[in-house]
mmCIF file of C-alpha atoms and ligand atoms in Angstrom:
data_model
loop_
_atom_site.group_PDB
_atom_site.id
_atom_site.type_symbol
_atom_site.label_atom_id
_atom_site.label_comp_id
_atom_site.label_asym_id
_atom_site.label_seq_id
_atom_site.Cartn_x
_atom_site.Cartn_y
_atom_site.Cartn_z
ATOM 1 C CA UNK A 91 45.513 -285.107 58.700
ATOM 2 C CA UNK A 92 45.077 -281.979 56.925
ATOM 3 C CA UNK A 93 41.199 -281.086 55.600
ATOM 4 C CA UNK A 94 40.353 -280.753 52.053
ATOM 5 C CA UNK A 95 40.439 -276.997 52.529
ATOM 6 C CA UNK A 96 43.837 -276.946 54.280
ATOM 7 C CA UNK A 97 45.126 -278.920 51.032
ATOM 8 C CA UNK A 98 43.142 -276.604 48.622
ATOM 9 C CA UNK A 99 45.077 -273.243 50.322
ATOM 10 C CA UNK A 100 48.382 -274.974 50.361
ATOM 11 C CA UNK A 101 47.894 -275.957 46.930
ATOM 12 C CA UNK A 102 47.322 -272.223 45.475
ATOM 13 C CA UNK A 103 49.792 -270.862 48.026
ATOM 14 C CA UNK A 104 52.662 -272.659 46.244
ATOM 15 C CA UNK A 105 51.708 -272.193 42.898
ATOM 16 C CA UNK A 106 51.116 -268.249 44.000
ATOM 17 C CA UNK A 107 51.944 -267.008 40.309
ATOM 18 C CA UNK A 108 50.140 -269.255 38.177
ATOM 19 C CA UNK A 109 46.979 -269.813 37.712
ATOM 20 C CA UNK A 110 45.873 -273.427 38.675
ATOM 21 C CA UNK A 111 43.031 -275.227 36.788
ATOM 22 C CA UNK A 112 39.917 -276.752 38.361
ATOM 23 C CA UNK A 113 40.750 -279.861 36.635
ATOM 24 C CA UNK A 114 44.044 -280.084 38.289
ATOM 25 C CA UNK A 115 43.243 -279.479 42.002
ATOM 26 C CA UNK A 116 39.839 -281.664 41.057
ATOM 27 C CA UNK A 117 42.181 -284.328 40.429
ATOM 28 C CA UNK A 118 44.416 -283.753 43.268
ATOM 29 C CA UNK A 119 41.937 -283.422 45.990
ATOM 30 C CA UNK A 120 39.351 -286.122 44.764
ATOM 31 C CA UNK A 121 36.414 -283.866 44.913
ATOM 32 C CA UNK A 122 33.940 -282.202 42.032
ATOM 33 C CA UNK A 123 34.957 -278.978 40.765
ATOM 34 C CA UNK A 124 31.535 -277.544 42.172
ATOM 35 C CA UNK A 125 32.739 -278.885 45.302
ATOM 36 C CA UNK A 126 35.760 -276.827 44.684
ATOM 37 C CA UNK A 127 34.269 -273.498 43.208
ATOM 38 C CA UNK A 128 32.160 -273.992 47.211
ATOM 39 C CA UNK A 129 35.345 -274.239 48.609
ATOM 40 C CA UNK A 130 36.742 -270.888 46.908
ATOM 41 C CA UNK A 131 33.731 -269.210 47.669
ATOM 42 C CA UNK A 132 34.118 -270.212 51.907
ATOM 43 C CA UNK A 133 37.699 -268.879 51.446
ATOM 44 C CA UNK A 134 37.010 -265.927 50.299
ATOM 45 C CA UNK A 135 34.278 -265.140 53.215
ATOM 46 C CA UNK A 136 37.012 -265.832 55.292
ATOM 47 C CA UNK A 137 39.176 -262.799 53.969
ATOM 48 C CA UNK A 138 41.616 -264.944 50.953
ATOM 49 C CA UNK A 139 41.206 -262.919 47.651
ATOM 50 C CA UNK A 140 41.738 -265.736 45.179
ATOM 51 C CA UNK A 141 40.980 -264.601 41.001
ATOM 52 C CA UNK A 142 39.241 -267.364 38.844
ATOM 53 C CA UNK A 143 39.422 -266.665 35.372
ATOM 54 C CA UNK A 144 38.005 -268.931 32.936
ATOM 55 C CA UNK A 145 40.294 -271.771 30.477
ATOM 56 C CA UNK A 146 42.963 -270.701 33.173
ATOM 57 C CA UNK A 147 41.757 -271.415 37.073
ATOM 58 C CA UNK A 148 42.239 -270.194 40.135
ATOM 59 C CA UNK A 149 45.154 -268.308 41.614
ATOM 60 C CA UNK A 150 45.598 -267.049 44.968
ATOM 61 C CA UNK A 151 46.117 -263.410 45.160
ATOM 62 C CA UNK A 152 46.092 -262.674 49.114
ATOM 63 C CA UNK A 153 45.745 -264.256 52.449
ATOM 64 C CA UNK A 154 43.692 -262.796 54.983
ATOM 65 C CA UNK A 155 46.044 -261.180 58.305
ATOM 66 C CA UNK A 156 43.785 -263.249 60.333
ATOM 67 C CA UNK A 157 46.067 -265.362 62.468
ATOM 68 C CA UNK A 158 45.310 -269.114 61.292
ATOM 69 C CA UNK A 159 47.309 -272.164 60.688
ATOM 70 C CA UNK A 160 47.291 -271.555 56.627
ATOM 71 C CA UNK A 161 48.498 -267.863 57.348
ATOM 72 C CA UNK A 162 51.496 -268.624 59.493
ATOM 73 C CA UNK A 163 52.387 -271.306 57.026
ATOM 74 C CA UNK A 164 51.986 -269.429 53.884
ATOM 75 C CA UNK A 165 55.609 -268.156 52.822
ATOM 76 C CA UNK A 166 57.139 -269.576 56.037
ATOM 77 C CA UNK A 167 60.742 -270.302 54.636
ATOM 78 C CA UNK A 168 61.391 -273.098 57.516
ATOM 79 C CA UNK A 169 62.720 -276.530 57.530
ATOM 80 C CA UNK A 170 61.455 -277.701 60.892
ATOM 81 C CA UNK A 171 59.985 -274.826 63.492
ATOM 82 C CA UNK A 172 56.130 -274.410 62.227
ATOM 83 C CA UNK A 173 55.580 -277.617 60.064
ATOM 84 C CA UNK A 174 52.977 -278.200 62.791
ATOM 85 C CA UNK A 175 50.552 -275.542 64.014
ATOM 86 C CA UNK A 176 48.543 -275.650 66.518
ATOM 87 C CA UNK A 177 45.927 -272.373 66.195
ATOM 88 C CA UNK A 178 43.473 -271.658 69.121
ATOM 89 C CA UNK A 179 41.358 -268.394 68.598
ATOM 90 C CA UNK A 180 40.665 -268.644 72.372
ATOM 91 C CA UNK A 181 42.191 -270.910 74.751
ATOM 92 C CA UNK A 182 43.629 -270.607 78.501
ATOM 93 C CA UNK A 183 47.324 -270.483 77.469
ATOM 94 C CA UNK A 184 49.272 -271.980 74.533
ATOM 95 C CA UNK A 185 51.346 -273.586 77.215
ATOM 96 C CA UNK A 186 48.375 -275.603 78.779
ATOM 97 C CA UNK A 187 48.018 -276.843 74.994
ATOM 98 C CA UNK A 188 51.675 -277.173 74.059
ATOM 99 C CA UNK A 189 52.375 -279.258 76.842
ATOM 100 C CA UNK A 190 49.221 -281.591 76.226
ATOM 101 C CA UNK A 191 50.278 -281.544 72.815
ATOM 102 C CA UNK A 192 53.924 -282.757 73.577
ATOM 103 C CA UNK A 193 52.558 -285.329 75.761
ATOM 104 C CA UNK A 194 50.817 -286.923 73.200
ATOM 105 C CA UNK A 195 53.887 -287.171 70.919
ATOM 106 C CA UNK A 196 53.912 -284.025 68.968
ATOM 107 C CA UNK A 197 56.334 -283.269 66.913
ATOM 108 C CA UNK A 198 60.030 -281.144 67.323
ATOM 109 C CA UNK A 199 59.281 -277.631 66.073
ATOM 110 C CA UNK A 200 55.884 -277.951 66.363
ATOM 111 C CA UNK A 201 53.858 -274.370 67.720
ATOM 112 C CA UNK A 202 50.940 -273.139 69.575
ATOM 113 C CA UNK A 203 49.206 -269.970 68.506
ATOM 114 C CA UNK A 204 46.516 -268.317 70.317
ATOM 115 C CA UNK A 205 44.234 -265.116 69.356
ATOM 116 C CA UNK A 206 43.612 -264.678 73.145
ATOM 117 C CA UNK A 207 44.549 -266.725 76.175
ATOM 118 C CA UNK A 208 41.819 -266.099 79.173
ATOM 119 C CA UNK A 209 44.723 -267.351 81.787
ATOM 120 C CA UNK A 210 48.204 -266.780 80.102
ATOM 121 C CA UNK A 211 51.021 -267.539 82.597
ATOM 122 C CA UNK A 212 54.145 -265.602 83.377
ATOM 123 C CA UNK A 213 57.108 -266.410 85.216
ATOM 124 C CA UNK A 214 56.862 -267.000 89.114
ATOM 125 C CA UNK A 215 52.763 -267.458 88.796
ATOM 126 C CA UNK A 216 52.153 -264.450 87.187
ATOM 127 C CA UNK A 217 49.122 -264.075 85.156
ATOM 128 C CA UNK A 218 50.200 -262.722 81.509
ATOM 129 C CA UNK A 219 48.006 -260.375 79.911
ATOM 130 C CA UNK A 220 46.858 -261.978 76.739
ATOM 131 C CA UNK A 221 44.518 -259.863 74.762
ATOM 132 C CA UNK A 222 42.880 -260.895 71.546
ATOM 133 C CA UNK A 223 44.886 -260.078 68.222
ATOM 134 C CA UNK A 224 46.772 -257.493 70.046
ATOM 135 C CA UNK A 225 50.173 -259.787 70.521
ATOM 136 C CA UNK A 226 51.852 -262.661 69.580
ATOM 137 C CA UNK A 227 50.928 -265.567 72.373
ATOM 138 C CA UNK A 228 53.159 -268.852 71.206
ATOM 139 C CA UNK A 229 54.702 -271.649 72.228
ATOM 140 C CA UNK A 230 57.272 -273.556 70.994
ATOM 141 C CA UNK A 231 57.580 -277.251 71.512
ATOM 142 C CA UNK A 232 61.790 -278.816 71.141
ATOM 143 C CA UNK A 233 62.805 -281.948 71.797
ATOM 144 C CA UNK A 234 66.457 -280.568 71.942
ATOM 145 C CA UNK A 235 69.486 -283.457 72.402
ATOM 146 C CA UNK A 236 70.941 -281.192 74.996
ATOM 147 C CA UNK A 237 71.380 -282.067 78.648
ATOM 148 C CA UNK A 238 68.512 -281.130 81.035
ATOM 149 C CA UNK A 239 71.067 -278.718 82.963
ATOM 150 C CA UNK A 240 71.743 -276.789 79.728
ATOM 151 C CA UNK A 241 68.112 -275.736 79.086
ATOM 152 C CA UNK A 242 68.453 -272.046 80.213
ATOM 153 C CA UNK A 243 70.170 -271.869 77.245
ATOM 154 C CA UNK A 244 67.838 -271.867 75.231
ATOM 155 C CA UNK A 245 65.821 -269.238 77.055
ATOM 156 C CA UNK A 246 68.555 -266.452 76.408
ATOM 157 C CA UNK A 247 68.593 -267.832 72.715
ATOM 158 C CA UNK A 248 64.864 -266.941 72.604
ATOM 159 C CA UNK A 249 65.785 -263.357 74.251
ATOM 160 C CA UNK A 250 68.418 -262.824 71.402
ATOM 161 C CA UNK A 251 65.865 -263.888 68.999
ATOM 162 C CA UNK A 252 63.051 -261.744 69.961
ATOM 163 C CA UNK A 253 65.804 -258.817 69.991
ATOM 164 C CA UNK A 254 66.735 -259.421 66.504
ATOM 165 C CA UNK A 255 63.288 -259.602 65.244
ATOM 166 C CA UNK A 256 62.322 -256.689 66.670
ATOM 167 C CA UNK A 257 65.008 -254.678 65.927
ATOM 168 C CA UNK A 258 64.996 -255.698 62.744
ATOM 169 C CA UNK A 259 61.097 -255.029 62.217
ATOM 170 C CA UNK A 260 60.851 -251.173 64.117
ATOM 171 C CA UNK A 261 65.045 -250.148 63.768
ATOM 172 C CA UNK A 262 64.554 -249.508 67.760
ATOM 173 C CA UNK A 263 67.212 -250.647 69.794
ATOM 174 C CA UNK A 264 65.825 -253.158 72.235
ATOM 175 C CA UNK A 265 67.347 -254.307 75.316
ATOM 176 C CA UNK A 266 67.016 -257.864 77.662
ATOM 177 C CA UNK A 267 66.635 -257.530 81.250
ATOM 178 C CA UNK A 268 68.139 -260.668 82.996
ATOM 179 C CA UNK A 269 67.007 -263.430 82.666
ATOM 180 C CA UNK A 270 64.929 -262.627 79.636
ATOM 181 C CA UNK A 271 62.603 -259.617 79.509
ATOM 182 C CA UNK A 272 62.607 -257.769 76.397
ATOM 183 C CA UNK A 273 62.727 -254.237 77.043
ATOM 184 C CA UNK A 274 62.166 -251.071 74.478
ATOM 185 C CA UNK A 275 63.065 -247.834 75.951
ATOM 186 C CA UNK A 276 63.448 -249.573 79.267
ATOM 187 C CA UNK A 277 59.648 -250.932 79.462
ATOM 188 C CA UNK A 278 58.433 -254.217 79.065
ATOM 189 C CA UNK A 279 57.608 -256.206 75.525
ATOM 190 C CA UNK A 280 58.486 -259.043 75.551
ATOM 191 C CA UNK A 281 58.894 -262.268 77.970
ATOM 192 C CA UNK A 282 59.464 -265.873 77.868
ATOM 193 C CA UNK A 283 58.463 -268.635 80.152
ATOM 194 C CA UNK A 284 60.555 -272.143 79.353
ATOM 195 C CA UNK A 285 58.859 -275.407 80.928
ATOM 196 C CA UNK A 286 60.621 -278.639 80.995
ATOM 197 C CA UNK A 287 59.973 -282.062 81.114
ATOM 198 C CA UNK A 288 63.308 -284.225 81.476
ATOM 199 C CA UNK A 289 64.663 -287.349 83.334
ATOM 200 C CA UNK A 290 68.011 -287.028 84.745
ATOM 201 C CA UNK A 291 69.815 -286.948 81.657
ATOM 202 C CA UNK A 292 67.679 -286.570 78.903
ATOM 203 C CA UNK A 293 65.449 -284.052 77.752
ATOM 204 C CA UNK A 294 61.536 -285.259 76.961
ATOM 205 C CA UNK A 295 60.511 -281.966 75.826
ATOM 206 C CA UNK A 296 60.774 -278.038 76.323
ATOM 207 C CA UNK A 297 57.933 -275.655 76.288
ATOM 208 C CA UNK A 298 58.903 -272.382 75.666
ATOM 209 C CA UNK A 299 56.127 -269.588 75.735
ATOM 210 C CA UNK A 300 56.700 -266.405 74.182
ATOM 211 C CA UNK A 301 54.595 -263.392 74.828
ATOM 212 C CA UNK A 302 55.462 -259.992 72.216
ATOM 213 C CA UNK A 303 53.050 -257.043 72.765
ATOM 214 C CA UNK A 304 52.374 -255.909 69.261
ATOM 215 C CA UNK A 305 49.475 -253.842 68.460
ATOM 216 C CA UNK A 306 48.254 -252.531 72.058
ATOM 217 C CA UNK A 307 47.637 -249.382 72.779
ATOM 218 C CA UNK A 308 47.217 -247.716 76.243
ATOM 219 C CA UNK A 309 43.680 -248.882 76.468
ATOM 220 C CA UNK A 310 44.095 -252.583 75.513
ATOM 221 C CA UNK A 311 46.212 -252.460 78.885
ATOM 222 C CA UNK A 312 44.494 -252.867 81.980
ATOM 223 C CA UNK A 313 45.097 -249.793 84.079
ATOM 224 C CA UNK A 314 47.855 -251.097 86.417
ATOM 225 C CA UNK A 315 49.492 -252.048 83.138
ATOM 226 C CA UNK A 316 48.931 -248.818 81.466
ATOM 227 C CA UNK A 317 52.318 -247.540 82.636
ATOM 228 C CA UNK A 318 54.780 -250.081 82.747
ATOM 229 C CA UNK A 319 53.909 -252.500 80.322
ATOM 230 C CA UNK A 320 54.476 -251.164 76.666
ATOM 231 C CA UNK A 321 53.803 -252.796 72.663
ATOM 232 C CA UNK A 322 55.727 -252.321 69.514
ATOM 233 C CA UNK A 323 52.659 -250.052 68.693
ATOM 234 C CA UNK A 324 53.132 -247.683 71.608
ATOM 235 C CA UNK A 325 56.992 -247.391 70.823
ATOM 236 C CA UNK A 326 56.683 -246.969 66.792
ATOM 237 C CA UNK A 327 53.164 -245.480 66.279
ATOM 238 C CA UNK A 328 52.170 -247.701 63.983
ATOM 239 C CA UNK A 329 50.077 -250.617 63.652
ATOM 240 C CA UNK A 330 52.393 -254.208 62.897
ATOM 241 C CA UNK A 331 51.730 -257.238 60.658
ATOM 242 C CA UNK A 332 51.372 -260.247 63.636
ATOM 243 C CA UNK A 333 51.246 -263.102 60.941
ATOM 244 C CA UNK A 334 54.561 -261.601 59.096
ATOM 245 C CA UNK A 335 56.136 -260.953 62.555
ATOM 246 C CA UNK A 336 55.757 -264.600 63.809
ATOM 247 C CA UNK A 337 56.787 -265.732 60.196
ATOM 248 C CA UNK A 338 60.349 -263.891 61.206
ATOM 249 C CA UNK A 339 60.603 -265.526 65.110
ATOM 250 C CA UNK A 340 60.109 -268.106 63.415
ATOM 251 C CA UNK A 341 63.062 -268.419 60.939
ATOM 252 C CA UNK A 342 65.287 -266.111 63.036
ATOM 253 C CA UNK A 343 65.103 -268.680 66.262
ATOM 254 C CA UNK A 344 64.957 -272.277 63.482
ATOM 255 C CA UNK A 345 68.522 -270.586 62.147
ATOM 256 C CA UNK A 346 69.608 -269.277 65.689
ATOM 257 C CA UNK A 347 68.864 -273.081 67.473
ATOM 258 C CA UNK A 348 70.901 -274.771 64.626
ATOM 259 C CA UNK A 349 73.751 -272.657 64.816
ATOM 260 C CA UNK A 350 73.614 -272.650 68.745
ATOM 261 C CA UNK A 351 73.576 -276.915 68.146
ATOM 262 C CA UNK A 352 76.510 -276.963 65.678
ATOM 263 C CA UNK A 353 79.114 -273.874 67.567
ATOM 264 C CA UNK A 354 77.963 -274.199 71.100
ATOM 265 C CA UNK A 355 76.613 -271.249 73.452
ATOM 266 C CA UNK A 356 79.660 -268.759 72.952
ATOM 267 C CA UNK A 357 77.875 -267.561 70.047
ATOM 268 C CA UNK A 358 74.609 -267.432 71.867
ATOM 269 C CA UNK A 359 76.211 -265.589 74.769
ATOM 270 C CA UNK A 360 77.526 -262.885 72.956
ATOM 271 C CA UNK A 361 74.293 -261.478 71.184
ATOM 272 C CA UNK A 362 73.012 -261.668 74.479
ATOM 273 C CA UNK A 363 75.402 -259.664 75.859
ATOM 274 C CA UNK A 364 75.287 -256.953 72.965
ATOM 275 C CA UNK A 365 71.286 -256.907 73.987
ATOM 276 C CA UNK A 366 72.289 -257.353 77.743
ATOM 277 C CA UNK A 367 70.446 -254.504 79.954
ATOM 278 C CA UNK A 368 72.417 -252.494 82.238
ATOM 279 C CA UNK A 369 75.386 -254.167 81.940
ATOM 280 C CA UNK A 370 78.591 -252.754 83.025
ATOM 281 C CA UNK A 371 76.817 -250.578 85.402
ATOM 282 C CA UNK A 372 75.129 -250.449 89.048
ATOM 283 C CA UNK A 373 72.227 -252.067 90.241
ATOM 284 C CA UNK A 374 71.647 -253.265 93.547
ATOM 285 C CA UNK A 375 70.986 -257.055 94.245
ATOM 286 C CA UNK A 376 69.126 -258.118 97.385
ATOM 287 C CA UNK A 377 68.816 -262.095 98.734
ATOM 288 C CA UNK A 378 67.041 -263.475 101.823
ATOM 289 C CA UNK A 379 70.510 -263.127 103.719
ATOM 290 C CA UNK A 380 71.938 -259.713 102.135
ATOM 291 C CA UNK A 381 71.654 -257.188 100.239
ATOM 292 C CA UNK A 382 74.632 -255.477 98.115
ATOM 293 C CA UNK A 383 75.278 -253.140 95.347
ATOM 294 C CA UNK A 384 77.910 -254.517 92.025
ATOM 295 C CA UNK A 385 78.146 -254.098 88.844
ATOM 296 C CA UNK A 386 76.710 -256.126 86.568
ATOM 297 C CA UNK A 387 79.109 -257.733 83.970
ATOM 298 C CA UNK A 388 76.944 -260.178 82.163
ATOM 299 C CA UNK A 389 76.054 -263.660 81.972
ATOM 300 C CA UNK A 390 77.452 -267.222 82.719
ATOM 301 C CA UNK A 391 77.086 -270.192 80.314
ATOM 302 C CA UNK A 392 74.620 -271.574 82.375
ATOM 303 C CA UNK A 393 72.383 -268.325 82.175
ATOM 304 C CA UNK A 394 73.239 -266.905 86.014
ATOM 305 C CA UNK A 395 73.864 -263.418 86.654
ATOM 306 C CA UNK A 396 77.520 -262.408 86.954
ATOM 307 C CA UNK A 397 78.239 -259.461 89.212
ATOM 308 C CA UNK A 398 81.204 -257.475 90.606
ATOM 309 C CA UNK A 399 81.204 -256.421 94.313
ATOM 310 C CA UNK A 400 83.004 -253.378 94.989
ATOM 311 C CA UNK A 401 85.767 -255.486 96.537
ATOM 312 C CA UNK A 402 86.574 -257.095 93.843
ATOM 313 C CA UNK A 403 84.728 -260.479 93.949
ATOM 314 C CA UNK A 404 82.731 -262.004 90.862
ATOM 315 C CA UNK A 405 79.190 -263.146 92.109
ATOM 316 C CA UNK A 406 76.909 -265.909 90.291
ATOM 317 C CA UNK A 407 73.539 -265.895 90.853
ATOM 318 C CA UNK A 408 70.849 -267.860 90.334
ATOM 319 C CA UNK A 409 67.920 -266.246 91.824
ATOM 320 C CA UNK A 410 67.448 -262.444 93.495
ATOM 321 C CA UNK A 411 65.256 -259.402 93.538
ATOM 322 C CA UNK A 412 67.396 -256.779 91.834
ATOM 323 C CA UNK A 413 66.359 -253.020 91.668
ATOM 324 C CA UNK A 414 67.675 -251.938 88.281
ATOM 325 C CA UNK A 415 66.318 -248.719 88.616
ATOM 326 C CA UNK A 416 63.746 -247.412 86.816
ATOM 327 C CA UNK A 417 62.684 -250.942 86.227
ATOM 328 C CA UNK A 418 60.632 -251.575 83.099
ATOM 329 C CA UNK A 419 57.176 -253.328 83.744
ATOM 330 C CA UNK A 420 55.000 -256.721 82.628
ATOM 331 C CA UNK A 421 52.101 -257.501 81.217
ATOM 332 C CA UNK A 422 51.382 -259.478 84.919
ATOM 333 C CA UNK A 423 47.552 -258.894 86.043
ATOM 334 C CA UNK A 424 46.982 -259.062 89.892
HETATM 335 C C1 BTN B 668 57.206 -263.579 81.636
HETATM 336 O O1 BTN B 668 57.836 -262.602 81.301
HETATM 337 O O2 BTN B 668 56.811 -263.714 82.800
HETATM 338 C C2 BTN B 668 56.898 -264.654 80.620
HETATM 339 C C3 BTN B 668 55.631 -264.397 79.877
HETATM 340 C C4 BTN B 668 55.312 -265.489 78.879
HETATM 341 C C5 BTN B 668 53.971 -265.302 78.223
HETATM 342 C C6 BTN B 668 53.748 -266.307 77.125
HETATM 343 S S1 BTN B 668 52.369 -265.904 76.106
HETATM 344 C C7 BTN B 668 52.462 -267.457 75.327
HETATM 345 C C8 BTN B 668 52.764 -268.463 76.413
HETATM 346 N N1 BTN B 668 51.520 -268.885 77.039
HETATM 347 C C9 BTN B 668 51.463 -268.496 78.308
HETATM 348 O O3 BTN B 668 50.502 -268.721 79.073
HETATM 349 N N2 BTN B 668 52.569 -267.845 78.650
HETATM 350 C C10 BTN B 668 53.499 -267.746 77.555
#
């Protein structure tokens, strides 16, 4: 159920260049119009500049860049990703909540937004360092009519998407490390952690976590980050919009998923590879029996590593430790 005020913003965020009368959203929302000029006056503490001039109304002029469920919504040009958000200033991770969320029947496309999580997760255990309003810390809940064994799939559409955005947002050239770390100049922005709940052949739900360093700088890092981890910030010098950024993830992966649903993973695959890290050269891939240097010559359709040994033979891998050199870092606390 949304709240009065919730219907109030949405209200004067679609009518954005016309005024709206008192009467009107009065009579739309059931309540006085002194209960309404109390409401305008709350929003505007909380950062909205809205104009009220008089025999015309009210008209909403700007939203504050404060991350909230009204903000992300505001403008957001999708049909299904974001009709539902979830918006935590503080919580442990978005995952915790996404999955709790999904468990009690939410919705396809609906998302998790946190200010700060106080234990965000990375892959293998890792702890993800979440600071407040510095990045984007989201989760994505799909109830995708793919088979359970396809799911990685998704994961390097997430990679592609986070690519594009950024790419598209500072013109630098990002890069994914296998499986699905977003590097910039070889040093960590971006990652993804995909949970899944499925039976056998059916898919209940997917959680897919993505964390995007924005606005850090050096000293939002903890000092073992300080290094290896970077943020758009550190690679552009300048300070980016996280409500307009999400806004773009947003309709760049709602437009990527439905084209990957109607023409398949080729498509998917291919981005991927244009974004692909290291490929076509050396790195040096080490398992609990062996260790062995190949190139790398990109990825299978179900998301493994493909590599060449110097003899010749094409290697699929699931799961190794593999020195890329000059490896870029995480956002992983100790
Ligand atoms: C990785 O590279 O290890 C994946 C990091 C994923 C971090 C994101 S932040 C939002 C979501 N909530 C979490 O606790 N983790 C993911």
């Amino acid at each position: 159920m949304q709240s009065t005020r919730n219907k109030l913003i949405h209200l004067l965020a679609t009518s954005k260049d016309k005024y709206t009368s008192g009467q009107m959203l009065s009579e739309k929302l059931h309540i006085s119009r002194s209960a309404i000029w109390k409401h305008m006056k709350e929003l505007e503490k909380d950062g909205y500049t809205i104009e009220g001039k008089s025999n015309q109304g009210y008209r909403m002029i700007s939203f504050p860049q404060k991350l909230s469920e009204n903000t992300v919504q505001w403008g957001l040009n999708t049909t299904w990703l974001g009709k539902s958000v979830i918006h935590k200033a503080t919580t442990s991770s978005t995952q915790f909540v996404a999955h709790q969320a999904a468990q009690t029947g939410a919705a396809h496309g609906t998302i998790v937004l946190a200010d700060e999580q106080t234990s965000g997760r990375g892959r293998m255990s890792r702890q993800w360092h979440s600071a407040s309003q510095k990045g984007i810390w989201l989760s994505l809940i799909l109830r995708p009519t793919i088979l359970p064994y396809l799911a990685p799939q998704l994961t390097l559409l997430a990679a592609t998407v986070l690519a594009d955005v950024i790419q598209s947002f500072t013109k630098s050239r990002p890069q994914i490390k296998w499986p699905n770390d977003i590097l910039i100049n070889g040093n960590k922005t971006a990652g993804i952690l995909t949970e899944m709940q499925a039976e056998q052949d059916q898919i209940q739900y997917v959680v897919m976590g993505i964390g995007l360093n924005v606005n850090q700088t050096n000293d939002d890092f903890p000092k073992e980050l300080e290094k290896i981890a970077t943020s758009l910030k550190k690679e552009s010098n300048r300070t980016w919009d996280i409500v307009a950024l999400i806004q773009e993830i947003l309709t760049t992966f709602e437009n990527t998923y439905d084209a990957y649903i109607q023409k398949g993973f080729p498509y998917i695959k291919d981005k991927w590879e244009k974004y692909g890290f290291k490929i076509g050269e050396q790195i040096r891939i080490k398992t609990l029996q062996d260790e062995w240097q190949a190139t790398f010559s990109g990825i299978a359709e179900d998301g493994a590593l493909l590599s060449k040994t110097t003899d010749g033979e094409t290697k699929k891998l699931y799961s190794a430790e593999i020195d890329w050199f000059n490896e870029g870092g995480n956002n992983y606390v100790k």
